[in-house]
Coordinates of N, CA and C in Angstrom, one line a residue:
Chain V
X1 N 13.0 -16.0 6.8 CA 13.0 -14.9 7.9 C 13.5 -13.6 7.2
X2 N 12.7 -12.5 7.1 CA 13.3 -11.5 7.0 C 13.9 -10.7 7.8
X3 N 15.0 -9.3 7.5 CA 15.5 -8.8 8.7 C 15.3 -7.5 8.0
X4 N 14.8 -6.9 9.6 CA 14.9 -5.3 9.9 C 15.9 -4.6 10.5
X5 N 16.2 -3.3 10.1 CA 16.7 -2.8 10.8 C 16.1 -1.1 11.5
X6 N 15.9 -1.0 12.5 CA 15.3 0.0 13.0 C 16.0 1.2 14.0
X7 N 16.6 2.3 12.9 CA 17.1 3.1 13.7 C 16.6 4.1 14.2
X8 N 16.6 4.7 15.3 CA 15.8 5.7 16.2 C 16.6 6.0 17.5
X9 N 16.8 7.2 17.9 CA 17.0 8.0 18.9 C 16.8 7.4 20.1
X10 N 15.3 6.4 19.9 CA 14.6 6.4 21.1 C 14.6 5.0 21.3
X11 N 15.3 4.4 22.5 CA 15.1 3.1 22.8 C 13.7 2.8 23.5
X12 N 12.7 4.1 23.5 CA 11.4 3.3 23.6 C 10.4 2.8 22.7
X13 N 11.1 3.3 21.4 CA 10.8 2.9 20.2 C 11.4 1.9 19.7
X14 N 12.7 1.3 19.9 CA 13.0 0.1 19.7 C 12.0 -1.1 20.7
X15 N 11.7 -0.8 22.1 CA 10.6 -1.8 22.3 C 9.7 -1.6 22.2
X16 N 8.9 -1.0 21.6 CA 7.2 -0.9 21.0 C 7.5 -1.3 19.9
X17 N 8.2 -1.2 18.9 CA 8.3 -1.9 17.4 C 8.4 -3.5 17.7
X18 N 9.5 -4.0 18.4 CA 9.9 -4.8 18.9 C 8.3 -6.0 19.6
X19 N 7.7 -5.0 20.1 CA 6.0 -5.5 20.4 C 5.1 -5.7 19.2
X20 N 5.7 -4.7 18.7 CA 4.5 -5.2 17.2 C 5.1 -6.3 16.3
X21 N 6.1 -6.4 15.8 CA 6.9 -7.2 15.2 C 5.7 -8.3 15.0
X22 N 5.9 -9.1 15.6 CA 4.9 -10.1 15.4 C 3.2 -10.8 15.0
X23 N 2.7 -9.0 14.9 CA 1.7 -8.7 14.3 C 2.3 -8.7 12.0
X24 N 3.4 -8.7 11.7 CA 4.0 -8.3 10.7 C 3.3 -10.0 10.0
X25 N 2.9 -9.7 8.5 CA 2.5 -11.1 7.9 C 3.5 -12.1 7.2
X26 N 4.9 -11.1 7.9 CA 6.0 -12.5 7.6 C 6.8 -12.1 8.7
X27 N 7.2 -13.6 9.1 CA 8.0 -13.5 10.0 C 9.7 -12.7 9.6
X28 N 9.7 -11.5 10.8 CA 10.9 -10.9 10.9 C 11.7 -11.0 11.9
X29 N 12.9 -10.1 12.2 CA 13.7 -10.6 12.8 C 14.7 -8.9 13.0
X30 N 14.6 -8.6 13.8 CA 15.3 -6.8 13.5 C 16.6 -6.1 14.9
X31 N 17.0 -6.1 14.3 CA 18.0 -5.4 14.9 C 18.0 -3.8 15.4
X32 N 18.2 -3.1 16.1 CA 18.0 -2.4 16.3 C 19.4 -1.1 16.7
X33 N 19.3 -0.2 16.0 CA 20.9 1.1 16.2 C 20.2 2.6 16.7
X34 N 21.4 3.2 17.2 CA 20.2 4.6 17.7 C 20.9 6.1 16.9
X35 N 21.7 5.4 15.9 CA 21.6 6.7 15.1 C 22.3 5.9 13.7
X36 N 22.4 7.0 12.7 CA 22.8 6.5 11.5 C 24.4 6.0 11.5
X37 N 24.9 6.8 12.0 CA 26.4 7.2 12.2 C 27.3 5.6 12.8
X38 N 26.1 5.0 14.0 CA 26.4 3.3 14.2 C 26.3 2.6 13.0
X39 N 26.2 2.5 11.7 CA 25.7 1.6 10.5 C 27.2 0.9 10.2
X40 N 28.4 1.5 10.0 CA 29.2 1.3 10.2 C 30.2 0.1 10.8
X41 N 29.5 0.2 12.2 CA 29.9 -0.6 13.2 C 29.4 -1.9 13.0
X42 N 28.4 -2.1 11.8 CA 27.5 -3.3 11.5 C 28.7 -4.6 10.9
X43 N 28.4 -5.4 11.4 CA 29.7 -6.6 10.8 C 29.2 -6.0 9.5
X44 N 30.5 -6.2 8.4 CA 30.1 -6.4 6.7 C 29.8 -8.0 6.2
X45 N 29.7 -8.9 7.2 CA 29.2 -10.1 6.7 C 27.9 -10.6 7.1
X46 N 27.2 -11.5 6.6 CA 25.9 -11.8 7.2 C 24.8 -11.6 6.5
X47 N 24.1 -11.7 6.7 CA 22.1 -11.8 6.1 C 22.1 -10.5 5.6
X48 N 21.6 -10.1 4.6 CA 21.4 -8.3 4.1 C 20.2 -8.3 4.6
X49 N 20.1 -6.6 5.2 CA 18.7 -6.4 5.5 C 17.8 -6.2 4.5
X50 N 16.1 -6.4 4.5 CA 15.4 -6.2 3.7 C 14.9 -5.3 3.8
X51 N 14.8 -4.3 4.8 CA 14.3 -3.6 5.4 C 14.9 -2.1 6.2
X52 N 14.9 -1.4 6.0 CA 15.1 -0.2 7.5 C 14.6 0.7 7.0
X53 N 14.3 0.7 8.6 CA 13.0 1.4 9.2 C 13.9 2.6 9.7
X54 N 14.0 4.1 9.8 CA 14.7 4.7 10.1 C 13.6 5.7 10.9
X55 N 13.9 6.5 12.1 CA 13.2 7.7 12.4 C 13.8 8.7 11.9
X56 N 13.0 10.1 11.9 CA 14.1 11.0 11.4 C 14.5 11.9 12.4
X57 N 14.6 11.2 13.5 CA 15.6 11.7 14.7 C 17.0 11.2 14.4
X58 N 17.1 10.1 13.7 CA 18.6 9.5 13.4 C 19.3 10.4 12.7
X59 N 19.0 10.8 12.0 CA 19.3 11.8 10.7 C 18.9 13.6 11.5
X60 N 18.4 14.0 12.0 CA 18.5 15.3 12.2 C 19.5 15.8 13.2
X61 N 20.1 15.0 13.9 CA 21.0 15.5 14.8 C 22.7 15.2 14.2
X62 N 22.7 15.0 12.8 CA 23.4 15.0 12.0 C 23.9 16.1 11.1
X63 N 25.2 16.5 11.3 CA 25.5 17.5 10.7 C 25.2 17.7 9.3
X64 N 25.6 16.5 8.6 CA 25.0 16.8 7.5 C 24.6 15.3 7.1
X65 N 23.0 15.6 6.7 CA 22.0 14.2 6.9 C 22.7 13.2 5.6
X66 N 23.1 13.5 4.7 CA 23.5 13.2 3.5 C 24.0 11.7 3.7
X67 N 25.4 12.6 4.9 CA 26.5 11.3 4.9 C 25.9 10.3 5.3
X68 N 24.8 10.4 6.4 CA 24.2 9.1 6.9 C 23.4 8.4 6.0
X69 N 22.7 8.9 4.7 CA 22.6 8.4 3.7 C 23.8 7.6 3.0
X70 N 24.7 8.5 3.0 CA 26.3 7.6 2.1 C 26.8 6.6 3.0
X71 N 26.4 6.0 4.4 CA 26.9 5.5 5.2 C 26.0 4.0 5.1
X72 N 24.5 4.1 4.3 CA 23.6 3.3 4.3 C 23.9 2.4 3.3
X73 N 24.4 3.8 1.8 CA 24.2 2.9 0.7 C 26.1 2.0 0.8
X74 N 26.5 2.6 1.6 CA 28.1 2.1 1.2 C 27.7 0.4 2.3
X75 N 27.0 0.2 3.1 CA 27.2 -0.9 4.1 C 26.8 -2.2 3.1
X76 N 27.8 -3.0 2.7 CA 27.1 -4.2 2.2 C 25.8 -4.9 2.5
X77 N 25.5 -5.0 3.4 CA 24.1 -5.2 4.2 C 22.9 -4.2 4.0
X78 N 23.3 -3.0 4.0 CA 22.1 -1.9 4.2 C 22.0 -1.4 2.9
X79 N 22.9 -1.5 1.7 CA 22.6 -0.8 0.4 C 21.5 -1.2 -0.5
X80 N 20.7 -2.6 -0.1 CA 20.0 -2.6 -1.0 C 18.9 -3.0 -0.5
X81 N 18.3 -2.6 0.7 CA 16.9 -2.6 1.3 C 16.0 -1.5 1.2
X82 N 15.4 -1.8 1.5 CA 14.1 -1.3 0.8 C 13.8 -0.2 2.4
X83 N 13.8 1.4 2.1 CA 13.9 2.0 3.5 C 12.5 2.9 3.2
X84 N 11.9 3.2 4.7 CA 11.3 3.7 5.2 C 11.4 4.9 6.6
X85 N 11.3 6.3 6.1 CA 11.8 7.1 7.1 C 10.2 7.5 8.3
X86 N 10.2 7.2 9.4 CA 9.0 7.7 10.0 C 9.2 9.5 10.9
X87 N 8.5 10.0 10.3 CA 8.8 11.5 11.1 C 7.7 11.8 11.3
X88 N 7.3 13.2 12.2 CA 6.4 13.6 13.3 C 5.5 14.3 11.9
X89 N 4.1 14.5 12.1 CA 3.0 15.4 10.7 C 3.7 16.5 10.5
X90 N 3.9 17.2 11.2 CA 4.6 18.6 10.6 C 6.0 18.4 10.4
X91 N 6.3 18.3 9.2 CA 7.7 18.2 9.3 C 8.1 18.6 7.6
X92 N 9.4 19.6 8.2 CA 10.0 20.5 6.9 C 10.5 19.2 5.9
X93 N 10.8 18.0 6.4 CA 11.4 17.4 5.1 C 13.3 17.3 5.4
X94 N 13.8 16.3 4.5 CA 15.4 16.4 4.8 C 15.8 16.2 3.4
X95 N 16.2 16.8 3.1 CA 16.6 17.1 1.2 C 17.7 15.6 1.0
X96 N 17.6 15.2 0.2 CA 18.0 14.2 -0.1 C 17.6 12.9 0.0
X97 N 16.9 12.5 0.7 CA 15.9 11.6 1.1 C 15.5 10.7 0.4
X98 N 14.4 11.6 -0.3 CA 13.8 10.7 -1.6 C 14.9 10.1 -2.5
X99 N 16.0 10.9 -2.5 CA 16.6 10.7 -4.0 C 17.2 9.2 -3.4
X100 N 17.2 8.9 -2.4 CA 18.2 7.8 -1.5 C 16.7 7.1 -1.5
X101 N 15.9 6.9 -2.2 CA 15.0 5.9 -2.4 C 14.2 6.1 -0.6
X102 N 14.1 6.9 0.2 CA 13.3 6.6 1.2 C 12.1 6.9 0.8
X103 N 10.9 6.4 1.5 CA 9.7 6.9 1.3 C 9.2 7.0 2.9
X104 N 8.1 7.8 3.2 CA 7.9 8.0 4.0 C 6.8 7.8 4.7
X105 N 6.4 7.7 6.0 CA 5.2 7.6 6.8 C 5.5 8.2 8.0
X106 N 3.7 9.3 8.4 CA 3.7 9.8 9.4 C 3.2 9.1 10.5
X107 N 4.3 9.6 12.0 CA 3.5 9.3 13.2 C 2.7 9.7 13.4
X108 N 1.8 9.5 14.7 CA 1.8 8.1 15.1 C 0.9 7.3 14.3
X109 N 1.2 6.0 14.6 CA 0.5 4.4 14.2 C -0.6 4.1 14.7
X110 N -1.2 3.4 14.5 CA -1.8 2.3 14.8 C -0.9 0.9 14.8
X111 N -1.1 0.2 16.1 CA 0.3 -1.0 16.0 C 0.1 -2.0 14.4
X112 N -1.3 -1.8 14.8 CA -1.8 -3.0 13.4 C -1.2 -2.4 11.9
X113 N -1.0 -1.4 11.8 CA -0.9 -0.2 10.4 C 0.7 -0.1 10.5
X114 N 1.3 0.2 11.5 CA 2.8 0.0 11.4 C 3.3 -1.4 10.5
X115 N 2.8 -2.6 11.2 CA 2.9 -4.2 10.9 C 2.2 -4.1 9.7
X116 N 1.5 -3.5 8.9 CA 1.1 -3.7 7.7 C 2.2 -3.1 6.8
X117 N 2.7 -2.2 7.3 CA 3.3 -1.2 6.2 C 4.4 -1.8 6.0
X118 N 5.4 -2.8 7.3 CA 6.2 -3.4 6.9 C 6.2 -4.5 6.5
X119 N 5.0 -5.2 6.2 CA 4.8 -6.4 5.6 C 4.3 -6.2 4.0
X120 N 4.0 -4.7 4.1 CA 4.0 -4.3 2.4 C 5.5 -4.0 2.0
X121 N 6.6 -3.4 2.5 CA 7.8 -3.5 2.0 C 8.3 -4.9 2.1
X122 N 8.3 -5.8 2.8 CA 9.3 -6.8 2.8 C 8.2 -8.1 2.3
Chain M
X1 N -5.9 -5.8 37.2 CA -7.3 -5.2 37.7 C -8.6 -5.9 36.5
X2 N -9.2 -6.2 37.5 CA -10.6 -6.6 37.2 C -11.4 -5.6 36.5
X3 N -11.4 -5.0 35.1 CA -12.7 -3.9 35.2 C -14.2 -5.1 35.4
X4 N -14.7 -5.1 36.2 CA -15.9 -6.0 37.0 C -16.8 -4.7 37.3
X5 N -17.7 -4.6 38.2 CA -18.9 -4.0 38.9 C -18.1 -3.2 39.5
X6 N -18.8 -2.2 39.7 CA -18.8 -0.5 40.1 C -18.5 -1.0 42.0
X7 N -19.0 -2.0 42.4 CA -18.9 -2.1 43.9 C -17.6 -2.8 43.6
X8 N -16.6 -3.6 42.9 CA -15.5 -4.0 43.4 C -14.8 -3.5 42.8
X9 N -14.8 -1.9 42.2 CA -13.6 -1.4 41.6 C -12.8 -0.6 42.7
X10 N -11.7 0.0 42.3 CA -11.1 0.8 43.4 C -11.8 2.3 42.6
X11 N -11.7 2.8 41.7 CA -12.4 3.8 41.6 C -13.0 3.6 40.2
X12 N -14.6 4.8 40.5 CA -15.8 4.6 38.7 C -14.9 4.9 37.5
X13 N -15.7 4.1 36.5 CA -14.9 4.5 35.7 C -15.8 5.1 34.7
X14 N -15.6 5.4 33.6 CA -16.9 5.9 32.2 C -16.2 5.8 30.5
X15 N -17.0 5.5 30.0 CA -16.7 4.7 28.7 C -16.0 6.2 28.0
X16 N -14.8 6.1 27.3 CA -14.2 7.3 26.2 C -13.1 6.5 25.5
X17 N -13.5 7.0 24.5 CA -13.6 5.9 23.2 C -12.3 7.4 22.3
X18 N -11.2 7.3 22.8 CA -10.5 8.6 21.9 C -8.9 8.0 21.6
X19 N -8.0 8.9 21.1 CA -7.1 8.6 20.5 C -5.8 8.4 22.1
X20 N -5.3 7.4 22.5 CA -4.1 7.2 23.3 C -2.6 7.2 22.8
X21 N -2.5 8.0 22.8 CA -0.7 8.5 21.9 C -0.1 7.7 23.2
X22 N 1.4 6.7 22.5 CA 2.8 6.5 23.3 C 3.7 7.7 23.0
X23 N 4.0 8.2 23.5 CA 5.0 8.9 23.3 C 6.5 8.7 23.7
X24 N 7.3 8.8 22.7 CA 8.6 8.3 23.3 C 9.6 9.5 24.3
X25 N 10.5 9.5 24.3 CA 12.1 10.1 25.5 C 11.6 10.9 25.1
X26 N 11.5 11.7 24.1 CA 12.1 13.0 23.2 C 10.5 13.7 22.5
X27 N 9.3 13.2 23.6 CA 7.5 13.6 23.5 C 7.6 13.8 22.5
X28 N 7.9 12.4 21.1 CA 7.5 12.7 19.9 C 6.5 11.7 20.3
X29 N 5.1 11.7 19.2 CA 4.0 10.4 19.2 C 4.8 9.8 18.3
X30 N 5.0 8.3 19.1 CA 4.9 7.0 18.1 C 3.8 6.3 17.3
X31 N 3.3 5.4 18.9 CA 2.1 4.9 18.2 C 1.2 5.4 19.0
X32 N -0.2 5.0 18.7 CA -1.6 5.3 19.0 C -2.9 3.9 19.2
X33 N -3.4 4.0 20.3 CA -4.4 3.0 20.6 C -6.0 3.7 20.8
X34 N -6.6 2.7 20.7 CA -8.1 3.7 20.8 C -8.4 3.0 22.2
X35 N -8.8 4.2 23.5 CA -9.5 3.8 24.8 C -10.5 3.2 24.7
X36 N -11.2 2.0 25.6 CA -12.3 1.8 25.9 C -13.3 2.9 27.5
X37 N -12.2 3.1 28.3 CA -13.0 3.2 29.2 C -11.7 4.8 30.2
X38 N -12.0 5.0 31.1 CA -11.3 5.8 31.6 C -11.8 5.7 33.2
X39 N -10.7 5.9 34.4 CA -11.1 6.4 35.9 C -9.7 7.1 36.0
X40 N -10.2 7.9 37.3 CA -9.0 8.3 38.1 C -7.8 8.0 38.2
X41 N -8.0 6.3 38.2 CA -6.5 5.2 38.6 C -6.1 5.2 37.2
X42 N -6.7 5.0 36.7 CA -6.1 4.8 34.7 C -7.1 4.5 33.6
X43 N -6.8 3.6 32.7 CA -7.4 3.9 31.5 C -7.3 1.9 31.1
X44 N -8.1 1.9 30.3 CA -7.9 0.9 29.4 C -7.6 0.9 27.8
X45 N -7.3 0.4 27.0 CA -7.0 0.3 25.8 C -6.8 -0.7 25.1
X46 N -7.5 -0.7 23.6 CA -7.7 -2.0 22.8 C -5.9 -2.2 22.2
X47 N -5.4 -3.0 22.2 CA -4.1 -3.5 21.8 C -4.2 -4.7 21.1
X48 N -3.5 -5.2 20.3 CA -3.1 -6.7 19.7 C -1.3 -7.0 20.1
X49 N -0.9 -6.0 20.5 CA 0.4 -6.2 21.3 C 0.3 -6.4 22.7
X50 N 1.3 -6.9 23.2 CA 1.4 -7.8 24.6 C 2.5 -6.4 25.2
X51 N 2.0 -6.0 25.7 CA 3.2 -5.3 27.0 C 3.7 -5.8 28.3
X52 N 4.7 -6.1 28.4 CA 4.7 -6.5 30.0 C 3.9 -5.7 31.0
X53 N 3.4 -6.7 32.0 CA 3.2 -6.0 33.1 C 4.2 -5.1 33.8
X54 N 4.4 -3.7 34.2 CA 4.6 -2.3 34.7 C 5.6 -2.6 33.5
X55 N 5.4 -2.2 32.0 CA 6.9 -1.4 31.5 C 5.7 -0.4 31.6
X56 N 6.1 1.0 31.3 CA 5.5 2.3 31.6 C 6.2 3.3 30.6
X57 N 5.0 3.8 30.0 CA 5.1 4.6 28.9 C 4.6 6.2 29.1
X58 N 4.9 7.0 27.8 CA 4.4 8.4 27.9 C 3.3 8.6 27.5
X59 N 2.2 8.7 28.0 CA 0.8 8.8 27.9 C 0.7 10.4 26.9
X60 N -0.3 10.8 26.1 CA -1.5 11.7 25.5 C -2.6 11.4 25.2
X61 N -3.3 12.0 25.9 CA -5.2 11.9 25.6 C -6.0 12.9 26.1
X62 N -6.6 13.1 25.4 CA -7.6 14.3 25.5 C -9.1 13.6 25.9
X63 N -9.5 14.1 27.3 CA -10.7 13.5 27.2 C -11.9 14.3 26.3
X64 N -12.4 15.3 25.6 CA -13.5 15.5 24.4 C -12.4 16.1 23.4
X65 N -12.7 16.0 22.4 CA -12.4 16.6 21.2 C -11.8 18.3 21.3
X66 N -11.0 18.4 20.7 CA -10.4 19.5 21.0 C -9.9 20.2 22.0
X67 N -9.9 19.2 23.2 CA -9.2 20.0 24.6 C -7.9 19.7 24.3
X68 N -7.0 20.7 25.0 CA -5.9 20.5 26.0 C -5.5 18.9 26.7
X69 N -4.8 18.0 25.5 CA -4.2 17.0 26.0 C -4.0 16.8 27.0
X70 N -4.4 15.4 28.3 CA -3.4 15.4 29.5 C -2.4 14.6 28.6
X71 N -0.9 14.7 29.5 CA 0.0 14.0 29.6 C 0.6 13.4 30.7
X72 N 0.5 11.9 30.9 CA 1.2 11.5 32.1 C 2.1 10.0 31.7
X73 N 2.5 9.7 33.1 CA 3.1 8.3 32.4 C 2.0 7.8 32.9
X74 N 2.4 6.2 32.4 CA 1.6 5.4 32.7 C 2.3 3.8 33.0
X75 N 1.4 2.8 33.6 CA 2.3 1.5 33.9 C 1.2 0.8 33.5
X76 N 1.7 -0.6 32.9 CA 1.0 -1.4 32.3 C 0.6 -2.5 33.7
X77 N -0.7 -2.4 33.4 CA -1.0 -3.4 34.8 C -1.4 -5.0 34.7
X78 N -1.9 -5.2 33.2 CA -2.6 -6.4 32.8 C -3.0 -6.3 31.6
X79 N -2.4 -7.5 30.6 CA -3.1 -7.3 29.3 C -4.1 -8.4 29.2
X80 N -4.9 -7.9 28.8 CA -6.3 -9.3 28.9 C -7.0 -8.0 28.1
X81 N -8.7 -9.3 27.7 CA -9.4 -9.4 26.8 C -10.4 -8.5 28.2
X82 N -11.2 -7.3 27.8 CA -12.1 -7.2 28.2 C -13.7 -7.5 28.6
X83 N -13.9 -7.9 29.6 CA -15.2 -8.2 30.0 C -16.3 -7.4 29.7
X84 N -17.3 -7.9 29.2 CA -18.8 -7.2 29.0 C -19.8 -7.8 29.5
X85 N -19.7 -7.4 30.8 CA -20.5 -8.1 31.9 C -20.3 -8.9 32.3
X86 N -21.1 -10.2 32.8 CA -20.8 -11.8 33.5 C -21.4 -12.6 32.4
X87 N -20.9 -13.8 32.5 CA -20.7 -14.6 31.7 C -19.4 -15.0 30.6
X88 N -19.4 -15.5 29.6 CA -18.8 -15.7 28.8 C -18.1 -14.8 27.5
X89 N -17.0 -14.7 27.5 CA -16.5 -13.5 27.0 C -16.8 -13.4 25.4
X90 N -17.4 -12.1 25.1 CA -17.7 -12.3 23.6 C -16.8 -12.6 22.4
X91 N -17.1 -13.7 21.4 CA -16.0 -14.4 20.4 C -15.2 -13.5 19.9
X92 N -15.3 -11.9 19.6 CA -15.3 -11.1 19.0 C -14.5 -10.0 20.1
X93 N -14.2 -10.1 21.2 CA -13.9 -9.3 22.2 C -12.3 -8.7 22.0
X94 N -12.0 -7.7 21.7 CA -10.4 -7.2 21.7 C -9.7 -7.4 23.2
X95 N -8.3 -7.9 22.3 CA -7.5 -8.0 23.5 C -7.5 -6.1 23.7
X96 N -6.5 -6.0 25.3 CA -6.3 -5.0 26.1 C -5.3 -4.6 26.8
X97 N -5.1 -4.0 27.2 CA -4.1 -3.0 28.1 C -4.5 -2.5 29.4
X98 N -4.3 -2.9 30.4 CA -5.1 -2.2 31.4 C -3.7 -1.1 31.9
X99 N -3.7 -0.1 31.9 CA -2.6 1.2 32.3 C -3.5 2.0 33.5
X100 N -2.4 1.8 33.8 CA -2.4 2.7 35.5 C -1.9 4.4 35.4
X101 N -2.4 5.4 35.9 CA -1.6 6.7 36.0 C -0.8 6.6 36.8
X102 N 0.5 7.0 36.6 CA 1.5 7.5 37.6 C 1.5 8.8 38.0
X103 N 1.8 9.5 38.7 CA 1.9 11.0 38.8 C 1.1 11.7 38.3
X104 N -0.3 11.3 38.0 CA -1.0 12.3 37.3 C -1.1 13.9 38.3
X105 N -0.6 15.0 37.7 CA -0.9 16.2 38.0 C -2.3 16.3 38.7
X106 N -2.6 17.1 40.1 CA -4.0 17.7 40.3 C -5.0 18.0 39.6
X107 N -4.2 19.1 38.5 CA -5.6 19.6 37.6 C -5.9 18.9 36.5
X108 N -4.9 18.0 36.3 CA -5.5 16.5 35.2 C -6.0 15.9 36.3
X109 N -5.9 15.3 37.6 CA -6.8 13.9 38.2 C -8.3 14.6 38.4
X110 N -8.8 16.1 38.3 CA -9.7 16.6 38.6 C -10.5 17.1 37.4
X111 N -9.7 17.2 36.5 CA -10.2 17.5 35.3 C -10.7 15.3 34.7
X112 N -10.2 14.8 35.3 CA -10.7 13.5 34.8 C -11.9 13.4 35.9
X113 N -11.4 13.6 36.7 CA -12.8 13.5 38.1 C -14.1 14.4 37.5
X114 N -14.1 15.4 36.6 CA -15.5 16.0 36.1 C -15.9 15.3 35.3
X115 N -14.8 14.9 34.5 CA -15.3 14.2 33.1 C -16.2 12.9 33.1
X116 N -15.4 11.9 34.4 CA -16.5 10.8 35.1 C -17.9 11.4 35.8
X117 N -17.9 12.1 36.3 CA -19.2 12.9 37.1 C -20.1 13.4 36.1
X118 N -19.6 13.9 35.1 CA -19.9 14.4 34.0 C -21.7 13.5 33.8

């Protein structure tokens, strides 16, 4: 079983992910936080994620997006997953990002293309 | 809801085949479904995800190419495989979504009412 973690703003994006899940070609298992700043609060023991999935609503209402990056790589669990940031087509970008190993994909999906993308990272 | 025969619907519907944005709290697009059909009352759409019956989402769709998006919510009414015609459902048939309009605005329920008449 792999685990996700999917942070977003929007708790109606935790249940539409949560719908597709199961479309994914390995079975996952994901947790869900509504901003970076909660990573913290994550027990430090337990299953490492393979995965997070981040919006970049988590990160823009962040004074400075950085720390939520230093908040990811410091969590025993979240430092060595494999991340993916999803933001809107037009979008300026959040400096530091890449260098924190995110890569990225534009909204909106296709439910089928979401479940692929994370069954190509994990 | 039955999409069945034009005498047992509650209102006509007409085939539009375009892009259905969810939109989340904060009117960003999430995801996207492609319509099969459209009326007055709502829309249908091809899914491989299961929605419950009434969770209700933020609708975008433009009925032709390059208009002025409507936007409305929407409530999930039934997920099932679409019918094409009577008989036996084709092997090959996508599952579906059947969505209901909520509150659609006057000059979207009337701008959908030309597009059916159309």
């Amino acid at each position: 079983m792999k685990k996700v973690l999917f942070i977003s703003r929007s708790k109606l994006s935790h249940n539409l992910l949560r719908a597709i899940l199961p479309l994914a070609p390995v079975k996952t298992d994901m947790d869900c936080l509504e901003g970076v700043e909660e990573v913290s609060r994550i027990p430090k023991r337990g299953k490492r994620y393979d995965l997070l999935l981040a919006d970049w609503n988590s990160f823009s209402s962040l004074k400075d997006p950085l720390q939520g990056v230093s908040e990811l790589e410091k969590h025993p669990l979240t430092k060595g997953a494999k991340k993916i940031l999803l933001h809107p087509l037009a979008w300026a970008g959040l400096r530091g990002l890449s260098e924190a190993g995110f890569s990225f994909r534009a909204k909106p999906f296709l439910p089928e293309d979401l479940a692929h993308i994370i069954g190509e990272k994990i | 809801m039955r999409w069945g025969t034009v005498e047992n619907r509650i209102s006509p519907r007409k085939h539009l085949r375009m892009r259905v944005v969810f939109e989340d709290e904060f009117s960003e697009e999430f995801l996207y479904f492609l319509s099969t059909d459209i009326s007055v009352s709502g829309l249908f759409i091809e899914s491989p995800i299961h929605l419950q019956e009434k969770t209700q989402m933020f609708l975008k769709f433009a009925l032709r190419e390059g208009e002025t998006p409507i936007q409305v919510v929407g409530s999930v009414i039934r997920f099932m495989e679409p019918r094409r015609g009577r008989g036996r459902r084709k092997k090959k048939a996508r599952l579906g979504i059947g969505i209901r309009f909520l509150g659609l605005n006057p000059q979207d329920l009337r701008r959908i009412e030309d597009y059916i008449s159309a």
